[in-house]
Short mmCIF file of C-alpha atoms and ligand atoms in Angstrom, two decimals:
data_model
loop_
_atom_site.label_atom_id
_atom_site.label_comp_id
_atom_site.label_asym_id
_atom_site.label_seq_id
_atom_site.Cartn_x
_atom_site.Cartn_y
_atom_site.Cartn_z
CA UNK A 958 -117.86 -14.67 3.90
CA UNK A 959 -116.31 -15.01 7.29
CA UNK A 960 -116.30 -18.15 9.42
CA UNK A 961 -119.08 -18.75 11.94
CA UNK A 962 -116.93 -17.81 14.86
CA UNK A 963 -114.69 -14.70 15.33
CA UNK A 964 -111.01 -15.28 14.76
CA UNK A 965 -110.04 -14.46 18.40
CA UNK A 966 -113.35 -14.03 20.15
CA UNK A 967 -111.95 -12.90 23.52
CA UNK A 968 -109.81 -10.19 22.18
CA UNK A 969 -111.05 -6.58 22.70
CA UNK A 970 -109.50 -3.17 22.26
CA UNK A 971 -108.86 -0.97 25.30
CA UNK A 972 -111.22 1.96 24.78
CA UNK A 973 -109.58 4.10 27.50
CA UNK A 974 -106.21 3.76 25.67
CA UNK A 975 -107.83 4.70 22.39
CA UNK A 976 -109.67 7.68 23.83
CA UNK A 977 -106.52 8.94 25.51
CA UNK A 978 -104.74 9.01 22.10
CA UNK A 979 -107.75 10.71 20.34
CA UNK A 980 -107.75 13.31 23.20
CA UNK A 981 -103.93 13.82 22.95
CA UNK A 982 -103.90 14.27 19.13
CA UNK A 983 -106.96 16.59 19.47
CA UNK A 984 -104.93 18.95 21.76
CA UNK A 985 -102.82 19.80 18.64
CA UNK A 986 -104.54 22.69 16.76
CA UNK A 987 -107.41 22.54 19.38
CA UNK A 988 -110.36 24.90 18.85
CA UNK A 989 -112.70 25.55 21.70
CA UNK A 990 -116.38 26.60 21.21
CA UNK A 991 -118.55 28.66 23.59
CA UNK A 992 -120.40 25.63 25.08
CA UNK A 993 -117.70 23.23 25.92
CA UNK A 994 -117.48 21.66 22.45
CA UNK A 995 -113.95 21.40 20.93
CA UNK A 996 -112.40 20.39 17.75
CA UNK A 997 -109.30 20.90 15.60
CA UNK A 998 -107.69 22.95 12.90
CA UNK A 999 -104.92 20.90 11.39
CA UNK A 1000 -105.00 21.89 7.72
CA UNK A 1001 -102.69 19.68 5.58
CA UNK A 1002 -98.94 20.42 5.82
CA UNK A 1003 -99.31 23.33 8.25
CA UNK A 1004 -97.22 23.45 11.42
CA UNK A 1005 -100.18 21.94 13.28
CA UNK A 1006 -100.28 19.05 10.86
CA UNK A 1007 -96.58 18.48 11.33
CA UNK A 1008 -97.07 18.38 15.10
CA UNK A 1009 -99.88 15.89 14.78
CA UNK A 1010 -97.81 13.72 12.41
CA UNK A 1011 -94.78 13.79 14.80
CA UNK A 1012 -97.08 12.73 17.72
CA UNK A 1013 -98.62 9.78 15.81
CA UNK A 1014 -95.23 8.65 14.29
CA UNK A 1015 -93.81 8.69 17.84
CA UNK A 1016 -96.59 6.40 18.97
CA UNK A 1017 -95.90 4.10 15.94
CA UNK A 1018 -92.21 3.94 16.90
CA UNK A 1019 -93.14 3.17 20.52
CA UNK A 1020 -95.08 0.14 19.19
CA UNK A 1021 -91.98 -1.12 17.43
CA UNK A 1022 -93.38 -0.43 13.99
CA UNK A 1023 -91.26 0.26 10.94
CA UNK A 1024 -92.02 3.73 9.55
CA UNK A 1025 -92.07 4.52 5.79
CA UNK A 1026 -92.69 8.00 4.47
CA UNK A 1027 -93.39 8.23 0.76
CA UNK A 1028 -92.82 11.02 -1.76
CA UNK A 1029 -96.21 12.63 -1.15
CA UNK A 1030 -95.84 12.36 2.57
CA UNK A 1031 -98.16 9.38 3.25
CA UNK A 1032 -96.87 7.57 6.37
CA UNK A 1033 -97.14 3.74 6.53
CA UNK A 1034 -96.14 1.97 9.69
CA UNK A 1035 -95.59 -1.79 9.51
CA UNK A 1036 -95.99 -4.46 12.15
CA UNK A 1037 -93.87 -7.27 10.83
CA UNK A 1038 -95.35 -10.69 9.84
CA UNK A 1039 -93.47 -13.94 9.98
CA UNK A 1040 -93.63 -14.14 6.15
CA UNK A 1041 -92.59 -10.73 4.82
CA UNK A 1042 -93.26 -12.01 1.22
CA UNK A 1043 -96.94 -11.73 1.96
CA UNK A 1044 -98.75 -8.47 1.24
CA UNK A 1045 -99.95 -6.58 4.32
CA UNK A 1046 -103.45 -5.91 5.70
CA UNK A 1047 -103.69 -2.23 5.95
CA UNK A 1048 -105.72 -0.04 8.31
CA UNK A 1049 -105.71 3.62 7.32
CA UNK A 1050 -107.33 7.06 7.26
CA UNK A 1051 -106.09 10.64 7.75
CA UNK A 1052 -105.10 13.00 10.48
CA UNK A 1053 -105.38 16.41 8.73
CA UNK A 1054 -108.62 18.26 9.41
CA UNK A 1055 -110.69 21.01 7.79
CA UNK A 1056 -110.06 24.43 9.32
CA UNK A 1057 -113.07 23.98 11.70
CA UNK A 1058 -112.98 20.25 12.14
CA UNK A 1059 -113.73 17.70 14.77
CA UNK A 1060 -111.30 15.40 16.58
CA UNK A 1061 -112.73 12.14 15.22
CA UNK A 1062 -112.89 12.61 11.48
CA UNK A 1063 -109.92 10.51 10.10
CA UNK A 1064 -108.10 10.38 13.38
CA UNK A 1065 -110.30 7.64 14.73
CA UNK A 1066 -109.45 5.28 11.87
CA UNK A 1067 -105.59 5.87 12.32
CA UNK A 1068 -105.59 5.66 16.10
CA UNK A 1069 -107.87 2.68 16.11
CA UNK A 1070 -105.24 1.04 13.85
CA UNK A 1071 -102.65 1.69 16.51
CA UNK A 1072 -104.94 0.37 19.26
CA UNK A 1073 -105.33 -2.86 17.30
CA UNK A 1074 -101.59 -3.25 17.00
CA UNK A 1075 -101.24 -2.65 20.73
CA UNK A 1076 -103.98 -5.20 21.40
CA UNK A 1077 -102.44 -7.90 19.25
CA UNK A 1078 -98.98 -7.21 20.81
CA UNK A 1079 -100.36 -7.39 24.35
CA UNK A 1080 -102.08 -10.72 23.53
CA UNK A 1081 -98.90 -12.01 21.92
CA UNK A 1082 -100.76 -12.73 18.63
CA UNK A 1083 -98.32 -12.99 15.73
CA UNK A 1084 -99.39 -13.26 12.15
CA UNK A 1085 -97.75 -14.37 9.00
CA UNK A 1086 -99.08 -11.35 7.19
CA UNK A 1087 -97.64 -7.91 8.02
CA UNK A 1088 -100.21 -5.44 9.40
CA UNK A 1089 -99.88 -1.74 8.41
CA UNK A 1090 -101.36 1.42 9.79
CA UNK A 1091 -101.27 4.38 7.31
CA UNK A 1092 -102.20 7.95 7.35
CA UNK A 1093 -102.52 9.65 3.95
CA UNK A 1094 -101.59 13.24 3.17
CA UNK A 1095 -104.22 15.86 2.57
CA UNK A 1096 -107.38 13.86 2.71
CA UNK A 1097 -109.53 16.89 3.36
CA UNK A 1098 -108.50 18.93 0.34
CA UNK A 1099 -109.46 22.13 2.05
CA UNK A 1100 -106.01 23.63 1.66
CA UNK A 1101 -104.77 21.75 -1.32
CA UNK A 1102 -107.41 20.30 -3.80
CA UNK A 1103 -108.34 17.67 -4.60
CA UNK A 1104 -109.43 15.84 -1.42
CA UNK A 1105 -107.93 12.36 -0.89
CA UNK A 1106 -104.81 13.73 -2.60
CA UNK A 1107 -102.23 11.44 -0.86
CA UNK A 1108 -104.17 8.24 -1.27
CA UNK A 1109 -104.92 9.10 -4.89
CA UNK A 1110 -101.24 9.38 -5.61
CA UNK A 1111 -100.59 6.22 -3.55
CA UNK A 1112 -102.86 4.20 -5.86
CA UNK A 1113 -101.51 5.74 -9.02
CA UNK A 1114 -104.64 7.81 -9.81
CA UNK A 1115 -102.89 11.21 -9.71
CA UNK A 1116 -99.50 12.00 -11.05
CA UNK A 1117 -96.95 12.62 -8.26
CA UNK A 1118 -95.38 15.78 -9.89
CA UNK A 1119 -98.81 17.17 -10.53
CA UNK A 1120 -99.77 16.65 -6.91
CA UNK A 1121 -96.50 18.24 -5.59
CA UNK A 1122 -97.34 21.32 -7.81
CA UNK A 1123 -100.78 22.02 -6.35
CA UNK A 1124 -101.07 25.57 -4.89
CA UNK A 1125 -102.85 26.17 -1.64
CA UNK A 1126 -106.29 27.91 -1.82
CA UNK A 1127 -105.56 30.14 1.22
CA UNK A 1128 -101.89 31.17 1.12
CA UNK A 1129 -100.52 30.32 -2.24
CA UNK A 1130 -98.03 27.76 -0.85
CA UNK A 1131 -96.86 24.93 -3.10
CA UNK A 1132 -97.64 21.47 -1.75
CA UNK A 1133 -94.17 19.96 -2.51
CA UNK A 1134 -92.50 22.88 -0.72
CA UNK A 1135 -94.68 22.55 2.30
CA UNK A 1136 -93.93 18.80 2.44
CA UNK A 1137 -90.11 19.55 2.60
CA UNK A 1138 -90.71 22.44 5.13
CA UNK A 1139 -92.51 20.19 7.63
CA UNK A 1140 -90.04 17.33 7.08
CA UNK A 1141 -92.41 14.79 5.46
CA UNK A 1142 -91.04 14.67 1.81
CA UNK A 1143 -90.13 10.96 2.16
CA UNK A 1144 -88.02 8.86 -0.20
CA UNK A 1145 -90.42 5.78 -0.47
CA UNK A 1146 -91.77 5.24 -3.94
CA UNK A 1147 -95.23 6.57 -4.60
CA UNK A 1148 -97.47 5.16 -6.16
CA UNK A 1149 -96.93 2.15 -3.98
CA UNK A 1150 -95.06 -0.79 -5.46
CA UNK A 1151 -96.84 -3.17 -3.07
CA UNK A 1152 -100.61 -2.99 -2.99
CA UNK A 1153 -102.12 -4.26 0.33
CA UNK A 1154 -103.87 -7.51 0.72
CA UNK A 1155 -106.88 -5.65 1.98
CA UNK A 1156 -107.70 -2.20 3.33
CA UNK A 1157 -110.12 -1.32 6.14
CA UNK A 1158 -111.06 2.12 7.31
CA UNK A 1159 -113.00 2.85 10.50
CA UNK A 1160 -114.67 6.33 10.30
CA UNK A 1161 -117.39 8.26 11.95
CA UNK A 1162 -120.48 8.52 9.72
CA UNK A 1163 -120.44 12.34 9.62
CA UNK A 1164 -124.13 12.34 8.84
CA UNK A 1165 -127.43 11.66 10.61
CA UNK A 1166 -128.55 8.23 9.29
CA UNK A 1167 -127.24 5.85 12.05
CA UNK A 1168 -128.32 7.93 14.84
CA UNK A 1169 -131.84 8.33 13.36
CA UNK A 1170 -132.13 4.62 12.96
CA UNK A 1171 -130.63 3.92 16.39
CA UNK A 1172 -127.97 1.70 14.73
CA UNK A 1173 -124.45 1.20 16.09
CA UNK A 1174 -122.43 0.02 13.01
CA UNK A 1175 -122.80 1.36 9.40
CA UNK A 1176 -121.82 -1.14 6.82
CA UNK A 1177 -120.54 1.07 4.04
CA UNK A 1178 -121.41 -0.19 0.55
CA UNK A 1179 -119.64 2.63 -1.37
CA UNK A 1180 -118.94 6.38 -1.66
CA UNK A 1181 -120.92 8.83 -3.79
CA UNK A 1182 -119.34 10.70 -6.71
CA UNK A 1183 -117.82 14.13 -5.97
CA UNK A 1184 -117.39 17.06 -8.31
CA UNK A 1185 -115.72 20.24 -7.16
CA UNK A 1186 -115.50 23.32 -9.38
CA UNK A 1187 -113.93 26.70 -8.70
CA UNK A 1188 -115.72 29.52 -10.43
CA UNK A 1189 -114.04 32.89 -11.10
CA UNK A 1190 -116.20 35.91 -12.27
CA UNK A 1191 -114.65 39.06 -13.63
CA UNK A 1192 -116.89 42.13 -13.84
CA UNK A 1193 -116.46 45.88 -13.66
CA UNK A 1194 -115.56 47.52 -10.42
CA UNK A 1195 -117.68 50.71 -10.07
CA UNK A 1196 -119.05 53.31 -7.56
CA UNK A 1197 -121.96 51.80 -5.55
CA UNK A 1198 -123.81 55.16 -5.47
CA UNK A 1199 -123.45 56.53 -8.94
CA UNK A 1200 -123.55 53.42 -11.21
CA UNK A 1201 -127.08 52.72 -12.50
CA UNK A 1202 -128.18 49.16 -12.01
CA UNK A 1203 -128.57 48.63 -15.75
CA UNK A 1204 -124.94 49.50 -16.28
CA UNK A 1205 -123.51 47.13 -13.68
CA UNK A 1206 -121.45 43.94 -14.33
CA UNK A 1207 -121.39 42.79 -10.79
CA UNK A 1208 -119.52 39.54 -9.80
CA UNK A 1209 -121.02 39.50 -6.22
CA UNK A 1210 -124.49 39.35 -7.65
CA UNK A 1211 -123.40 36.56 -10.01
CA UNK A 1212 -121.89 34.58 -7.15
CA UNK A 1213 -125.14 34.91 -5.17
CA UNK A 1214 -127.20 33.89 -8.26
CA UNK A 1215 -124.93 30.74 -8.68
CA UNK A 1216 -125.43 29.74 -4.98
CA UNK A 1217 -129.19 30.14 -5.44
CA UNK A 1218 -129.09 28.16 -8.66
CA UNK A 1219 -127.14 25.29 -6.97
CA UNK A 1220 -129.81 25.06 -4.31
CA UNK A 1221 -132.62 25.02 -6.93
CA UNK A 1222 -130.72 22.42 -8.93
CA UNK A 1223 -130.68 19.93 -5.92
CA UNK A 1224 -134.45 20.47 -5.50
CA UNK A 1225 -134.96 19.73 -9.13
CA UNK A 1226 -132.78 16.62 -9.37
CA UNK A 1227 -134.16 15.03 -6.21
CA UNK A 1228 -133.12 14.24 -2.61
CA UNK A 1229 -129.95 12.29 -3.43
CA UNK A 1230 -128.36 15.32 -5.14
CA UNK A 1231 -126.44 17.53 -2.75
CA UNK A 1232 -124.79 20.85 -3.68
CA UNK A 1233 -122.73 23.31 -1.54
CA UNK A 1234 -121.20 26.65 -2.13
CA UNK A 1235 -118.60 26.52 0.66
CA UNK A 1236 -116.27 29.41 -0.25
CA UNK A 1237 -117.20 32.84 -1.69
CA UNK A 1238 -114.49 35.56 -2.01
CA UNK A 1239 -115.26 39.02 -3.31
CA UNK A 1240 -112.69 41.71 -4.29
CA UNK A 1241 -112.19 44.35 -3.13
CA UNK A 1242 -114.80 43.45 -0.50
CA UNK A 1243 -115.80 47.07 0.41
CA UNK A 1244 -119.22 48.42 1.29
CA UNK A 1245 -119.41 51.06 -1.34
CA UNK A 1246 -117.70 49.38 -4.29
CA UNK A 1247 -119.28 47.14 -6.99
CA UNK A 1248 -116.80 44.28 -6.84
CA UNK A 1249 -114.36 43.68 -9.72
CA UNK A 1250 -114.06 39.87 -9.08
CA UNK A 1251 -115.62 36.99 -7.30
CA UNK A 1252 -114.45 33.50 -6.72
CA UNK A 1253 -116.56 30.68 -5.32
CA UNK A 1254 -116.58 26.81 -5.10
CA UNK A 1255 -119.33 24.44 -5.91
CA UNK A 1256 -119.36 20.96 -4.43
CA UNK A 1257 -121.89 18.64 -6.10
CA UNK A 1258 -122.27 14.94 -5.07
CA UNK A 1259 -124.48 12.01 -6.01
CA UNK A 1260 -124.39 8.28 -5.81
CA UNK A 1261 -125.65 8.09 -9.43
CA UNK A 1262 -122.96 9.16 -11.93
CA UNK A 1263 -125.52 9.99 -14.60
CA UNK A 1264 -127.41 12.38 -12.31
CA UNK A 1265 -124.17 13.93 -11.23
CA UNK A 1266 -123.18 14.57 -14.83
CA UNK A 1267 -126.58 16.11 -15.48
CA UNK A 1268 -126.09 18.44 -12.51
CA UNK A 1269 -122.70 19.45 -13.83
CA UNK A 1270 -124.14 20.05 -17.37
CA UNK A 1271 -126.97 22.16 -16.08
CA UNK A 1272 -124.59 24.31 -13.89
CA UNK A 1273 -122.33 24.87 -16.80
CA UNK A 1274 -125.28 26.01 -19.05
CA UNK A 1275 -126.40 28.29 -16.26
CA UNK A 1276 -122.91 29.91 -16.06
CA UNK A 1277 -122.96 30.59 -19.82
CA UNK A 1278 -126.39 32.33 -19.60
CA UNK A 1279 -125.30 34.26 -16.64
CA UNK A 1280 -122.08 35.48 -18.29
CA UNK A 1281 -124.06 36.62 -21.25
CA UNK A 1282 -126.90 38.37 -19.37
CA UNK A 1283 -124.62 40.16 -16.78
CA UNK A 1284 -121.82 40.99 -19.13
CA UNK A 1285 -119.21 39.35 -17.02
CA UNK A 1286 -116.39 36.83 -17.80
CA UNK A 1287 -116.83 33.45 -16.03
CA UNK A 1288 -114.11 30.75 -16.04
CA UNK A 1289 -114.14 27.43 -14.25
CA UNK A 1290 -111.49 25.00 -12.93
CA UNK A 1291 -112.26 21.44 -11.91
CA UNK A 1292 -110.73 20.98 -8.41
CA UNK A 1293 -111.81 17.36 -7.87
CA UNK A 1294 -113.86 14.77 -9.75
CA UNK A 1295 -114.43 11.25 -8.54
CA UNK A 1296 -117.03 8.76 -9.82
CA UNK A 1297 -119.11 6.83 -7.24
CA UNK A 1298 -117.31 3.86 -5.82
CA UNK A 1299 -118.61 0.44 -4.72
CA UNK A 1300 -116.67 -1.52 -2.19
CA UNK A 1301 -115.74 -5.24 -2.61
CA UNK A 1302 -118.98 -7.19 -1.84
CA UNK A 1303 -117.17 -9.93 0.12
CA UNK A 1304 -115.50 -7.28 2.34
CA UNK A 1305 -118.90 -5.50 2.92
CA UNK A 1306 -120.46 -8.85 3.92
CA UNK A 1307 -117.47 -9.47 6.27
CA UNK A 1308 -118.05 -6.18 8.06
CA UNK A 1309 -121.73 -6.98 8.33
CA UNK A 1310 -121.44 -10.52 9.65
CA UNK A 1311 -118.72 -9.45 11.99
CA UNK A 1312 -120.70 -6.62 13.50
CA UNK A 1313 -123.75 -8.80 13.90
CA UNK A 1314 -121.70 -11.57 15.53
CA UNK A 1315 -120.41 -9.06 18.07
CA UNK A 1316 -124.07 -8.19 18.90
CA UNK A 1317 -124.34 -4.85 17.16
CA UNK A 1318 -127.22 -3.45 15.09
CA UNK A 1319 -126.13 -2.81 11.52
CA UNK A 1320 -127.35 -0.87 8.57
CA UNK A 1321 -126.00 -0.71 5.00
CA UNK A 1322 -125.46 2.78 3.65
CA UNK A 1323 -123.44 4.78 1.12
CA UNK A 1324 -120.96 7.38 2.32
CA UNK A 1325 -121.80 10.95 1.68
CA UNK A 1326 -118.19 12.03 2.54
CA UNK A 1327 -115.07 11.23 0.47
CA UNK A 1328 -112.63 8.80 2.04
CA UNK A 1329 -109.12 7.40 1.51
CA UNK A 1330 -110.85 3.96 1.26
CA UNK A 1331 -112.42 4.99 -2.08
CA UNK A 1332 -108.87 5.35 -3.48
CA UNK A 1333 -107.54 2.15 -1.97
CA UNK A 1334 -110.56 0.34 -3.40
CA UNK A 1335 -108.85 0.73 -6.78
CA UNK A 1336 -105.94 -1.51 -5.79
CA UNK A 1337 -107.20 -3.98 -3.21
CA UNK A 1338 -110.38 -5.36 -1.55
CA UNK A 1339 -111.60 -2.52 0.71
CA UNK A 1340 -114.16 -1.98 3.40
CA UNK A 1341 -115.39 0.82 5.68
CA UNK A 1342 -116.99 0.66 9.05
CA UNK A 1343 -119.03 3.67 10.25
CA UNK A 1344 -119.92 4.62 13.74
CA UNK A 1345 -122.74 7.15 14.60
CA UNK A 1346 -122.25 10.92 14.69
CA UNK A 1347 -124.11 12.79 17.42
CA UNK A 1348 -126.64 15.16 15.73
CA UNK A 1349 -125.09 14.00 12.41
CA UNK A 1350 -122.50 16.76 12.76
CA UNK A 1351 -118.98 16.73 11.17
CA UNK A 1352 -116.64 19.24 9.71
CA UNK A 1353 -117.76 21.25 12.81
CA UNK A 1354 -115.94 21.41 16.18
CA UNK A 1355 -119.10 20.09 17.88
CA UNK A 1356 -118.52 16.67 16.04
CA UNK A 1357 -118.85 13.92 18.63
CA UNK A 1358 -119.15 10.10 18.78
CA UNK A 1359 -120.01 8.32 22.03
CA UNK A 1360 -117.27 6.16 23.52
CA UNK A 1361 -119.50 3.14 23.55
CA UNK A 1362 -119.89 3.48 19.79
CA UNK A 1363 -116.13 4.08 19.21
CA UNK A 1364 -115.50 0.88 21.23
CA UNK A 1365 -118.00 -1.12 19.12
CA UNK A 1366 -116.52 0.16 15.85
CA UNK A 1367 -112.87 -0.52 16.89
CA UNK A 1368 -113.80 -4.02 18.01
CA UNK A 1369 -115.45 -4.74 14.66
CA UNK A 1370 -112.30 -3.46 13.00
CA UNK A 1371 -110.22 -5.69 15.09
CA UNK A 1372 -112.19 -8.81 14.12
CA UNK A 1373 -112.26 -7.84 10.41
CA UNK A 1374 -108.47 -7.37 10.54
CA UNK A 1375 -107.98 -10.71 12.37
CA UNK A 1376 -110.11 -12.34 9.70
CA UNK A 1377 -107.94 -10.87 6.90
CA UNK A 1378 -104.70 -11.71 8.82
CA UNK A 1379 -106.04 -15.31 9.10
CA UNK A 1380 -105.20 -15.26 12.84
CA UNK A 1381 -107.00 -17.33 15.41
C1 LIG B 1456 -113.65 15.02 2.50
O1 LIG B 1456 -113.62 14.60 3.63
C2 LIG B 1456 -114.89 15.37 1.90
O2 LIG B 1456 -115.81 14.47 1.77
O3 LIG B 1456 -115.08 16.51 1.52
MN1 LIG B 1457 -112.51 11.86 7.04
MN1 LIG B 1458 -113.35 15.40 6.72
#
């Protein structure tokens, strides 16, 4: 538990400076919608990701931080402490986005970290412990599965060589080659040899709970389990007019049946089970051809590992029945599988007491989205702070969080970091 008074009660972040950086980073890979909404496409290790990385690294340098790029392209900037033998307090998140992402998802956590460094510097507040701001490679997993790839390698949960060999879903590029191409194949050892003292991630909620409850700060207790499967169906390509229905082996029909089954499954297993078919591809994708092949992804999530396993088991049984009844071949590949994670109870308490001390309403919740913090939780005490998402939207260019909520979240982050740095 934290002390009764904040470490440096008069210290506040500069919201205009933070918003200016969020806006500037958002200009890279900017996507404009029809009604003034705008977001980002900076898929991992694309040219846009490189430009975003270069901008953020430039800011880190301007703040006098020491930059380290590791073998999977994670970037860790360090504000020196007076005792370099102490492990660092780390603030981190990601700056890659999904192909139709918002400008806050991930970016907020990284740029709030820089804002805290600048706030401490401006106040002349030194610490014995180093303070680090990190962004991890390919958190989104949209281009290179799994998600949280960089932070998973960082904590030793995924083999470096295996991660470098991952092939992109869209263009077939190899992750390791893309890292070299964009200039972020670093030489620092990964997994890390120096686990942080503590890790804190500020993130938008990306869902509707805080807004519905009119609460400013989400105290994140953990992250639900995630299961991603790619399913490939091979059937028989045929003429759409001449082939009787009883003779068809139609992968498009099977893909649709799987999507329907996933929806039914979530109803059957209850409200905490979510299921998404986010990608469906059909070949040759022509109006008058029964397709030869379909590929689709299924994303299943639950806070309860047992129920998640049941969902996986039922889906797999359904695929077997479908292959048999439709006379098609169905194969599956696991793209990501993470069990539910619980954050360190003392860190969760610290976020809650800090937010309340600063006068904010709070609510405990579990994260529906995956985060780098769930990987860092494997190697050090970890916490997350959520701020509300307008209309609960994220992974959508209309994603938005009010400035007043960003300011509240960043000030909570500041005080939590000061507590962990033992400054004040
Ligand atoms: C990653 O952000 C995910 O939750 O899919
Ligand atoms: Mn994110
Ligand atoms: Mn995301």
